Amino acid sequence: MRIVVARVEDFAPGERKIVTRGRRSIGVFRVGDRFYALNNHCPHLGGPLCQGRTQAWVRSSTPGSYQREDEQALIACPWHGWEYDLATGQSFLGPGEPPARSYEVSIEPGDDCAGEPAPGERRPGPFVAETFDVTVERFGSGDHVVVDTTPRSTRTVPSQGESQ
């Protein structure tokens, strides 16, 4: 399933968007010019992971010395503070616990970005059932429903919102 989240210019660096399709909730994060997507479900105890605060990696080469990276690359679950890497979903708490599910994110030209239809939106599929003209004609004692099975010379499929 492909989900169209937003136009790039409408998605500011540092911003996140949480999208829902069916029963799936996914947080999409823009960190600088990179995008990450995580399942909005903390594997620890099921909290709304993508609503947590983001933070930078902090690295230490010796005791008392640390370096903080510029980009917000971790997210902490708002329920218990478990931290996950935005890129991989990996947590460094609870060894043996599964990572948060991460998803691929791509940037595509607008014309190629059909994505999934919005709830309630319908798009034509690849198959078209054969249909026949039906008329009501008068024969002898009354009106009769008549189906014409003569092949239609030009088959047109009505677009969304049009009736035949």
Short mmCIF file of N, CA and C in Angstrom, two decimals:
data_model
loop_
_atom_site.label_atom_id
_atom_site.label_comp_id
_atom_site.label_asym_id
_atom_site.label_seq_id
_atom_site.Cartn_x
_atom_site.Cartn_y
_atom_site.Cartn_z
N MET A 1 0.84 -1.17 0.00
CA MET A 1 0.00 0.00 0.00
C MET A 1 0.89 1.24 0.00
N ARG A 2 0.66 2.13 -0.92
CA ARG A 2 1.38 3.39 -0.96
C ARG A 2 0.48 4.46 -0.38
N ILE A 3 1.06 5.32 0.44
CA ILE A 3 0.31 6.41 1.06
C ILE A 3 0.96 7.72 0.68
N VAL A 4 0.23 8.60 0.06
CA VAL A 4 0.74 9.92 -0.27
C VAL A 4 0.53 10.78 0.97
N VAL A 5 1.61 11.29 1.52
CA VAL A 5 1.56 12.00 2.80
C VAL A 5 1.36 13.50 2.59
N ALA A 6 2.21 14.13 1.80
CA ALA A 6 2.14 15.58 1.60
C ALA A 6 3.08 15.98 0.49
N ARG A 7 2.92 17.19 -0.01
CA ARG A 7 3.91 17.74 -0.93
C ARG A 7 5.14 18.09 -0.09
N VAL A 8 6.32 17.94 -0.67
CA VAL A 8 7.56 18.21 0.06
C VAL A 8 7.57 19.64 0.59
N GLU A 9 7.14 20.61 -0.23
CA GLU A 9 7.17 22.01 0.22
C GLU A 9 6.18 22.30 1.34
N ASP A 10 5.23 21.40 1.56
CA ASP A 10 4.28 21.57 2.67
C ASP A 10 4.71 20.81 3.91
N PHE A 11 5.92 20.27 3.90
CA PHE A 11 6.41 19.42 4.99
C PHE A 11 7.74 20.04 5.45
N ALA A 12 7.68 20.91 6.42
CA ALA A 12 8.87 21.65 6.86
C ALA A 12 9.86 20.76 7.60
N PRO A 13 11.17 21.05 7.48
CA PRO A 13 12.16 20.30 8.26
C PRO A 13 11.83 20.38 9.76
N GLY A 14 11.95 19.25 10.43
CA GLY A 14 11.63 19.17 11.86
C GLY A 14 10.17 18.82 12.13
N GLU A 15 9.35 18.82 11.08
CA GLU A 15 7.92 18.55 11.25
C GLU A 15 7.64 17.05 11.17
N ARG A 16 6.55 16.64 11.74
CA ARG A 16 6.08 15.25 11.62
C ARG A 16 4.61 15.28 11.23
N LYS A 17 4.20 14.24 10.55
CA LYS A 17 2.79 14.06 10.19
C LYS A 17 2.43 12.63 10.53
N ILE A 18 1.31 12.46 11.17
CA ILE A 18 0.83 11.12 11.49
C ILE A 18 -0.36 10.84 10.59
N VAL A 19 -0.22 9.80 9.76
CA VAL A 19 -1.27 9.45 8.80
C VAL A 19 -1.89 8.12 9.21
N THR A 20 -3.15 7.97 8.91
CA THR A 20 -3.86 6.73 9.24
C THR A 20 -4.52 6.21 7.98
N ARG A 21 -4.30 4.96 7.67
CA ARG A 21 -4.98 4.27 6.57
C ARG A 21 -5.49 2.95 7.14
N GLY A 22 -6.79 2.80 7.13
CA GLY A 22 -7.37 1.61 7.73
C GLY A 22 -7.06 1.59 9.21
N ARG A 23 -6.51 0.50 9.68
CA ARG A 23 -6.15 0.39 11.10
C ARG A 23 -4.70 0.75 11.35
N ARG A 24 -3.99 1.16 10.30
CA ARG A 24 -2.56 1.45 10.41
C ARG A 24 -2.33 2.94 10.64
N SER A 25 -1.53 3.27 11.65
CA SER A 25 -1.15 4.65 11.94
C SER A 25 0.37 4.74 11.80
N ILE A 26 0.84 5.70 11.00
CA ILE A 26 2.26 5.82 10.69
C ILE A 26 2.68 7.27 10.90
N GLY A 27 3.79 7.44 11.60
CA GLY A 27 4.37 8.77 11.78
C GLY A 27 5.45 8.98 10.74
N VAL A 28 5.39 10.09 10.02
CA VAL A 28 6.39 10.44 9.02
C VAL A 28 7.10 11.69 9.53
N PHE A 29 8.43 11.64 9.57
CA PHE A 29 9.25 12.70 10.14
C PHE A 29 10.18 13.27 9.07
N ARG A 30 10.30 14.58 9.06
CA ARG A 30 11.30 15.19 8.18
C ARG A 30 12.42 15.70 9.07
N VAL A 31 13.60 15.16 8.85
CA VAL A 31 14.80 15.57 9.57
C VAL A 31 15.75 16.13 8.52
N GLY A 32 15.88 17.44 8.49
CA GLY A 32 16.66 18.08 7.43
C GLY A 32 16.00 17.80 6.09
N ASP A 33 16.73 17.19 5.18
CA ASP A 33 16.16 16.82 3.89
C ASP A 33 15.83 15.33 3.80
N ARG A 34 15.92 14.63 4.92
CA ARG A 34 15.60 13.20 4.93
C ARG A 34 14.24 12.97 5.58
N PHE A 35 13.60 11.89 5.15
CA PHE A 35 12.29 11.53 5.68
C PHE A 35 12.37 10.12 6.27
N TYR A 36 11.65 9.93 7.39
CA TYR A 36 11.59 8.64 8.05
C TYR A 36 10.13 8.33 8.36
N ALA A 37 9.81 7.05 8.40
CA ALA A 37 8.44 6.65 8.75
C ALA A 37 8.50 5.48 9.72
N LEU A 38 7.72 5.58 10.79
CA LEU A 38 7.65 4.54 11.81
C LEU A 38 6.20 4.21 12.10
N ASN A 39 5.98 2.97 12.45
CA ASN A 39 4.66 2.57 12.94
C ASN A 39 4.39 3.33 14.23
N ASN A 40 3.19 3.86 14.36
CA ASN A 40 2.84 4.66 15.54
C ASN A 40 2.40 3.74 16.68
N HIS A 41 3.24 2.79 17.00
CA HIS A 41 2.93 1.81 18.04
C HIS A 41 4.25 1.40 18.70
N CYS A 42 4.40 1.73 19.95
CA CYS A 42 5.63 1.37 20.65
C CYS A 42 5.62 -0.13 20.95
N PRO A 43 6.65 -0.86 20.51
CA PRO A 43 6.67 -2.30 20.76
C PRO A 43 6.78 -2.64 22.25
N HIS A 44 7.21 -1.69 23.07
CA HIS A 44 7.36 -1.94 24.50
C HIS A 44 6.01 -2.22 25.15
N LEU A 45 5.10 -1.25 25.15
CA LEU A 45 3.77 -1.47 25.75
C LEU A 45 2.64 -0.85 24.94
N GLY A 46 2.90 -0.55 23.67
CA GLY A 46 1.83 -0.12 22.77
C GLY A 46 1.50 1.35 22.79
N GLY A 47 2.35 2.19 23.35
CA GLY A 47 2.08 3.64 23.37
C GLY A 47 2.09 4.25 21.98
N PRO A 48 1.54 5.47 21.87
CA PRO A 48 1.52 6.18 20.58
C PRO A 48 2.90 6.75 20.28
N LEU A 49 3.80 5.92 19.84
CA LEU A 49 5.22 6.23 19.70
C LEU A 49 5.48 7.54 18.97
N CYS A 50 4.81 7.77 17.87
CA CYS A 50 5.12 8.92 17.02
C CYS A 50 4.64 10.25 17.60
N GLN A 51 3.98 10.21 18.73
CA GLN A 51 3.59 11.46 19.40
C GLN A 51 4.65 11.88 20.42
N GLY A 52 5.71 11.09 20.56
CA GLY A 52 6.75 11.40 21.53
C GLY A 52 7.68 12.50 21.04
N ARG A 53 8.57 12.90 21.91
CA ARG A 53 9.54 13.96 21.58
C ARG A 53 10.70 13.34 20.79
N THR A 54 11.23 14.15 19.88
CA THR A 54 12.42 13.71 19.15
C THR A 54 13.64 14.33 19.80
N GLN A 55 14.76 13.71 19.61
CA GLN A 55 16.00 14.22 20.18
C GLN A 55 17.18 13.77 19.32
N ALA A 56 18.31 14.40 19.57
CA ALA A 56 19.52 14.09 18.82
C ALA A 56 20.28 12.95 19.48
N TRP A 57 21.11 12.30 18.69
CA TRP A 57 22.04 11.33 19.24
C TRP A 57 23.06 12.07 20.09
N VAL A 58 23.43 11.47 21.20
CA VAL A 58 24.52 11.99 22.03
C VAL A 58 25.57 10.90 22.09
N ARG A 59 26.80 11.24 21.70
CA ARG A 59 27.87 10.25 21.68
C ARG A 59 28.98 10.71 22.64
N SER A 60 29.63 9.71 23.22
CA SER A 60 30.69 10.00 24.17
C SER A 60 31.92 9.16 23.83
N SER A 61 33.04 9.81 23.74
CA SER A 61 34.29 9.08 23.46
C SER A 61 35.06 8.81 24.75
N THR A 62 34.85 9.64 25.75
CA THR A 62 35.49 9.43 27.06
C THR A 62 34.53 9.92 28.14
N PRO A 63 34.67 9.43 29.37
CA PRO A 63 33.80 9.91 30.46
C PRO A 63 33.91 11.43 30.60
N GLY A 64 32.77 12.07 30.77
CA GLY A 64 32.73 13.51 30.95
C GLY A 64 32.78 14.31 29.65
N SER A 65 32.90 13.64 28.54
CA SER A 65 32.95 14.31 27.25
C SER A 65 31.86 13.73 26.36
N TYR A 66 31.08 14.58 25.79
CA TYR A 66 30.05 14.09 24.88
C TYR A 66 29.86 15.08 23.75
N GLN A 67 29.34 14.55 22.64
CA GLN A 67 29.04 15.35 21.47
C GLN A 67 27.59 15.10 21.09
N ARG A 68 26.89 16.17 20.90
CA ARG A 68 25.49 16.07 20.49
C ARG A 68 25.40 16.37 19.00
N GLU A 69 24.72 15.48 18.26
CA GLU A 69 24.54 15.72 16.84
C GLU A 69 23.46 16.77 16.62
N ASP A 70 23.46 17.38 15.48
CA ASP A 70 22.51 18.46 15.19
C ASP A 70 21.10 17.95 14.90
N GLU A 71 20.99 16.82 14.25
CA GLU A 71 19.68 16.37 13.78
C GLU A 71 18.94 15.55 14.84
N GLN A 72 17.65 15.69 14.87
CA GLN A 72 16.78 14.92 15.76
C GLN A 72 16.55 13.55 15.13
N ALA A 73 17.30 12.55 15.55
CA ALA A 73 17.24 11.24 14.90
C ALA A 73 16.65 10.15 15.78
N LEU A 74 16.25 10.50 17.00
CA LEU A 74 15.64 9.52 17.91
C LEU A 74 14.26 10.00 18.30
N ILE A 75 13.40 9.06 18.65
CA ILE A 75 12.09 9.42 19.20
C ILE A 75 11.88 8.63 20.47
N ALA A 76 11.29 9.29 21.47
CA ALA A 76 11.03 8.64 22.75
C ALA A 76 9.52 8.45 22.91
N CYS A 77 9.10 7.26 23.24
CA CYS A 77 7.68 6.98 23.44
C CYS A 77 7.15 7.86 24.59
N PRO A 78 6.00 8.50 24.42
CA PRO A 78 5.49 9.37 25.47
C PRO A 78 5.04 8.61 26.72
N TRP A 79 4.86 7.31 26.65
CA TRP A 79 4.40 6.57 27.83
C TRP A 79 5.53 6.24 28.79
N HIS A 80 6.62 5.67 28.30
CA HIS A 80 7.68 5.23 29.20
C HIS A 80 9.07 5.69 28.77
N GLY A 81 9.15 6.49 27.74
CA GLY A 81 10.42 7.07 27.35
C GLY A 81 11.36 6.16 26.57
N TRP A 82 10.88 5.01 26.14
CA TRP A 82 11.77 4.15 25.34
C TRP A 82 12.12 4.87 24.06
N GLU A 83 13.39 4.86 23.72
CA GLU A 83 13.88 5.59 22.56
C GLU A 83 14.11 4.65 21.38
N TYR A 84 13.80 5.16 20.21
CA TYR A 84 13.96 4.39 18.97
C TYR A 84 14.64 5.25 17.93
N ASP A 85 15.48 4.62 17.13
CA ASP A 85 16.13 5.27 16.00
C ASP A 85 15.08 5.49 14.91
N LEU A 86 14.93 6.73 14.45
CA LEU A 86 13.94 7.02 13.42
C LEU A 86 14.21 6.25 12.12
N ALA A 87 15.47 6.02 11.81
CA ALA A 87 15.81 5.38 10.54
C ALA A 87 15.53 3.88 10.54
N THR A 88 15.77 3.23 11.67
CA THR A 88 15.67 1.76 11.68
C THR A 88 14.59 1.22 12.61
N GLY A 89 14.12 2.04 13.55
CA GLY A 89 13.15 1.56 14.54
C GLY A 89 13.81 0.83 15.71
N GLN A 90 15.13 0.77 15.69
CA GLN A 90 15.85 0.05 16.74
C GLN A 90 15.81 0.80 18.06
N SER A 91 15.53 0.08 19.14
CA SER A 91 15.62 0.63 20.49
C SER A 91 16.88 0.08 21.14
N PHE A 92 17.40 0.83 22.09
CA PHE A 92 18.58 0.36 22.80
C PHE A 92 18.24 0.08 24.26
N LEU A 93 16.97 0.01 24.56
CA LEU A 93 16.49 -0.44 25.86
C LEU A 93 15.87 -1.80 25.64
N GLY A 94 15.83 -2.61 26.68
CA GLY A 94 15.18 -3.91 26.56
C GLY A 94 15.79 -4.78 25.49
N PRO A 95 17.02 -5.22 25.67
CA PRO A 95 17.61 -6.12 24.66
C PRO A 95 16.70 -7.32 24.39
N GLY A 96 16.59 -7.66 23.16
CA GLY A 96 15.73 -8.77 22.78
C GLY A 96 14.33 -8.34 22.39
N GLU A 97 13.95 -7.09 22.74
CA GLU A 97 12.63 -6.59 22.35
C GLU A 97 12.64 -6.28 20.85
N PRO A 98 11.52 -6.43 20.18
CA PRO A 98 11.51 -6.12 18.74
C PRO A 98 11.64 -4.62 18.50
N PRO A 99 12.18 -4.22 17.34
CA PRO A 99 12.24 -2.80 17.01
C PRO A 99 10.86 -2.29 16.60
N ALA A 100 10.70 -0.96 16.62
CA ALA A 100 9.49 -0.38 16.05
C ALA A 100 9.57 -0.59 14.54
N ARG A 101 8.47 -0.84 13.93
CA ARG A 101 8.49 -1.08 12.48
C ARG A 101 8.76 0.22 11.74
N SER A 102 9.73 0.20 10.86
CA SER A 102 10.03 1.37 10.04
C SER A 102 9.61 1.08 8.60
N TYR A 103 9.39 2.14 7.85
CA TYR A 103 8.93 2.01 6.47
C TYR A 103 9.82 2.83 5.55
N GLU A 104 9.90 2.43 4.30
CA GLU A 104 10.60 3.20 3.29
C GLU A 104 9.80 4.45 2.97
N VAL A 105 10.49 5.54 2.74
CA VAL A 105 9.86 6.79 2.34
C VAL A 105 10.54 7.24 1.05
N SER A 106 9.77 7.65 0.08
CA SER A 106 10.35 8.14 -1.17
C SER A 106 9.71 9.47 -1.54
N ILE A 107 10.41 10.21 -2.35
CA ILE A 107 9.88 11.46 -2.89
C ILE A 107 9.62 11.22 -4.37
N GLU A 108 8.39 11.43 -4.80
CA GLU A 108 8.02 11.15 -6.18
C GLU A 108 7.40 12.38 -6.82
N PRO A 109 7.56 12.51 -8.14
CA PRO A 109 6.92 13.63 -8.82
C PRO A 109 5.41 13.57 -8.64
N GLY A 110 4.79 14.71 -8.59
CA GLY A 110 3.35 14.78 -8.35
C GLY A 110 2.52 13.95 -9.30
N ASP A 111 2.90 13.91 -10.60
CA ASP A 111 2.11 13.17 -11.57
C ASP A 111 2.16 11.67 -11.36
N ASP A 112 3.26 11.17 -10.74
CA ASP A 112 3.40 9.73 -10.52
C ASP A 112 2.87 9.30 -9.16
N CYS A 113 2.24 10.18 -8.45
CA CYS A 113 1.95 9.97 -7.05
C CYS A 113 0.46 9.73 -6.82
N ALA A 114 -0.07 8.71 -7.42
CA ALA A 114 -1.50 8.45 -7.27
C ALA A 114 -1.84 7.97 -5.88
N GLY A 115 -1.00 7.12 -5.29
CA GLY A 115 -1.23 6.65 -3.92
C GLY A 115 -2.55 5.93 -3.75
N GLU A 116 -2.92 5.73 -2.54
CA GLU A 116 -4.17 5.07 -2.21
C GLU A 116 -5.29 6.10 -2.26
N PRO A 117 -6.48 5.67 -2.68
CA PRO A 117 -7.59 6.62 -2.67
C PRO A 117 -7.96 7.01 -1.24
N ALA A 118 -8.38 8.24 -1.07
CA ALA A 118 -8.83 8.71 0.24
C ALA A 118 -10.07 7.92 0.64
N PRO A 119 -10.35 7.84 1.93
CA PRO A 119 -11.57 7.13 2.36
C PRO A 119 -12.80 7.70 1.64
N GLY A 120 -13.56 6.83 1.06
CA GLY A 120 -14.76 7.24 0.34
C GLY A 120 -14.53 7.54 -1.12
N GLU A 121 -13.24 7.70 -1.52
CA GLU A 121 -12.93 7.98 -2.93
C GLU A 121 -12.87 6.67 -3.70
N ARG A 122 -13.39 6.66 -4.91
CA ARG A 122 -13.36 5.47 -5.75
C ARG A 122 -12.58 5.77 -7.02
N ARG A 123 -11.77 4.80 -7.42
CA ARG A 123 -11.03 4.93 -8.67
C ARG A 123 -11.33 3.72 -9.53
N PRO A 124 -11.38 3.91 -10.85
CA PRO A 124 -11.66 2.77 -11.72
C PRO A 124 -10.55 1.74 -11.63
N GLY A 125 -10.91 0.50 -11.56
CA GLY A 125 -9.97 -0.61 -11.55
C GLY A 125 -9.64 -1.05 -12.96
N PRO A 126 -8.90 -2.15 -13.11
CA PRO A 126 -8.48 -2.57 -14.44
C PRO A 126 -9.54 -3.36 -15.21
N PHE A 127 -10.59 -3.81 -14.57
CA PHE A 127 -11.57 -4.67 -15.23
C PHE A 127 -12.88 -3.92 -15.43
N VAL A 128 -13.52 -4.22 -16.55
CA VAL A 128 -14.82 -3.64 -16.85
C VAL A 128 -15.76 -4.78 -17.21
N ALA A 129 -16.83 -4.93 -16.48
CA ALA A 129 -17.82 -5.97 -16.78
C ALA A 129 -18.60 -5.56 -18.03
N GLU A 130 -19.01 -6.57 -18.78
CA GLU A 130 -19.81 -6.29 -19.97
C GLU A 130 -21.21 -5.90 -19.55
N THR A 131 -21.70 -4.84 -20.09
CA THR A 131 -23.05 -4.39 -19.77
C THR A 131 -23.87 -4.32 -21.06
N PHE A 132 -25.17 -4.27 -20.91
CA PHE A 132 -26.07 -4.27 -22.06
C PHE A 132 -27.07 -3.15 -21.93
N ASP A 133 -27.54 -2.68 -23.07
CA ASP A 133 -28.59 -1.67 -23.07
C ASP A 133 -29.90 -2.30 -22.65
N VAL A 134 -30.63 -1.64 -21.81
CA VAL A 134 -31.95 -2.11 -21.35
C VAL A 134 -32.96 -1.02 -21.67
N THR A 135 -34.03 -1.42 -22.30
CA THR A 135 -35.09 -0.46 -22.62
C THR A 135 -36.43 -1.02 -22.18
N VAL A 136 -37.40 -0.17 -22.11
CA VAL A 136 -38.78 -0.59 -21.85
C VAL A 136 -39.56 -0.33 -23.13
N GLU A 137 -40.15 -1.40 -23.66
CA GLU A 137 -40.89 -1.27 -24.92
C GLU A 137 -42.29 -1.81 -24.75
N ARG A 138 -43.18 -1.27 -25.51
CA ARG A 138 -44.58 -1.70 -25.44
C ARG A 138 -44.83 -2.75 -26.52
N PHE A 139 -45.29 -3.92 -26.10
CA PHE A 139 -45.69 -4.99 -27.01
C PHE A 139 -47.10 -5.41 -26.62
N GLY A 140 -47.98 -5.42 -27.51
CA GLY A 140 -49.32 -5.93 -27.30
C GLY A 140 -49.98 -5.41 -26.04
N SER A 141 -50.02 -6.24 -24.97
CA SER A 141 -50.83 -5.92 -23.80
C SER A 141 -50.13 -5.05 -22.77
N GLY A 142 -48.86 -4.67 -22.96
CA GLY A 142 -48.23 -3.83 -21.93
C GLY A 142 -46.76 -3.59 -22.17
N ASP A 143 -46.11 -2.92 -21.18
CA ASP A 143 -44.69 -2.60 -21.27
C ASP A 143 -43.85 -3.81 -20.88
N HIS A 144 -42.70 -3.98 -21.56
CA HIS A 144 -41.80 -5.09 -21.31
C HIS A 144 -40.37 -4.56 -21.21
N VAL A 145 -39.60 -5.16 -20.31
CA VAL A 145 -38.19 -4.84 -20.20
C VAL A 145 -37.44 -5.65 -21.25
N VAL A 146 -36.61 -4.99 -22.07
CA VAL A 146 -35.92 -5.64 -23.18
C VAL A 146 -34.41 -5.40 -23.04
N VAL A 147 -33.63 -6.46 -23.09
CA VAL A 147 -32.17 -6.36 -23.05
C VAL A 147 -31.64 -6.54 -24.47
N ASP A 148 -30.79 -5.62 -24.91
CA ASP A 148 -30.20 -5.68 -26.25
C ASP A 148 -28.77 -6.19 -26.11
N THR A 149 -28.50 -7.41 -26.60
CA THR A 149 -27.16 -8.00 -26.50
C THR A 149 -26.30 -7.73 -27.73
N THR A 150 -26.74 -6.88 -28.61
CA THR A 150 -25.94 -6.51 -29.77
C THR A 150 -24.67 -5.81 -29.26
N PRO A 151 -23.48 -6.22 -29.78
CA PRO A 151 -22.24 -5.57 -29.31
C PRO A 151 -22.30 -4.06 -29.51
N ARG A 152 -21.85 -3.37 -28.52
CA ARG A 152 -21.79 -1.91 -28.63
C ARG A 152 -20.58 -1.56 -29.48
N SER A 153 -20.76 -0.64 -30.39
CA SER A 153 -19.66 -0.29 -31.29
C SER A 153 -18.56 0.46 -30.56
N THR A 154 -18.90 1.32 -29.68
CA THR A 154 -17.91 2.07 -28.93
C THR A 154 -18.20 1.91 -27.46
N ARG A 155 -17.24 1.34 -26.76
CA ARG A 155 -17.42 1.11 -25.33
C ARG A 155 -16.81 2.29 -24.58
N THR A 156 -17.62 2.96 -23.79
CA THR A 156 -17.10 4.04 -22.96
C THR A 156 -17.41 3.72 -21.52
N VAL A 157 -16.45 4.01 -20.66
CA VAL A 157 -16.63 3.82 -19.23
C VAL A 157 -16.88 5.18 -18.63
N PRO A 158 -18.00 5.34 -17.93
CA PRO A 158 -18.24 6.66 -17.33
C PRO A 158 -17.18 6.96 -16.28
N SER A 159 -16.76 8.21 -16.24
CA SER A 159 -15.81 8.60 -15.20
C SER A 159 -16.56 8.77 -13.89
N GLN A 160 -15.79 8.91 -12.82
CA GLN A 160 -16.37 9.01 -11.49
C GLN A 160 -17.36 10.17 -11.43
N GLY A 161 -18.53 9.93 -10.89
CA GLY A 161 -19.54 10.96 -10.76
C GLY A 161 -20.51 11.02 -11.92
N GLU A 162 -20.18 10.38 -13.07
CA GLU A 162 -21.08 10.36 -14.22
C GLU A 162 -21.90 9.09 -14.20
N SER A 163 -23.08 9.15 -14.70
CA SER A 163 -23.89 7.95 -14.87
C SER A 163 -23.99 7.64 -16.34
N GLN A 164 -24.29 6.37 -16.66
CA GLN A 164 -24.39 5.97 -18.06
C GLN A 164 -25.68 6.44 -18.67
#
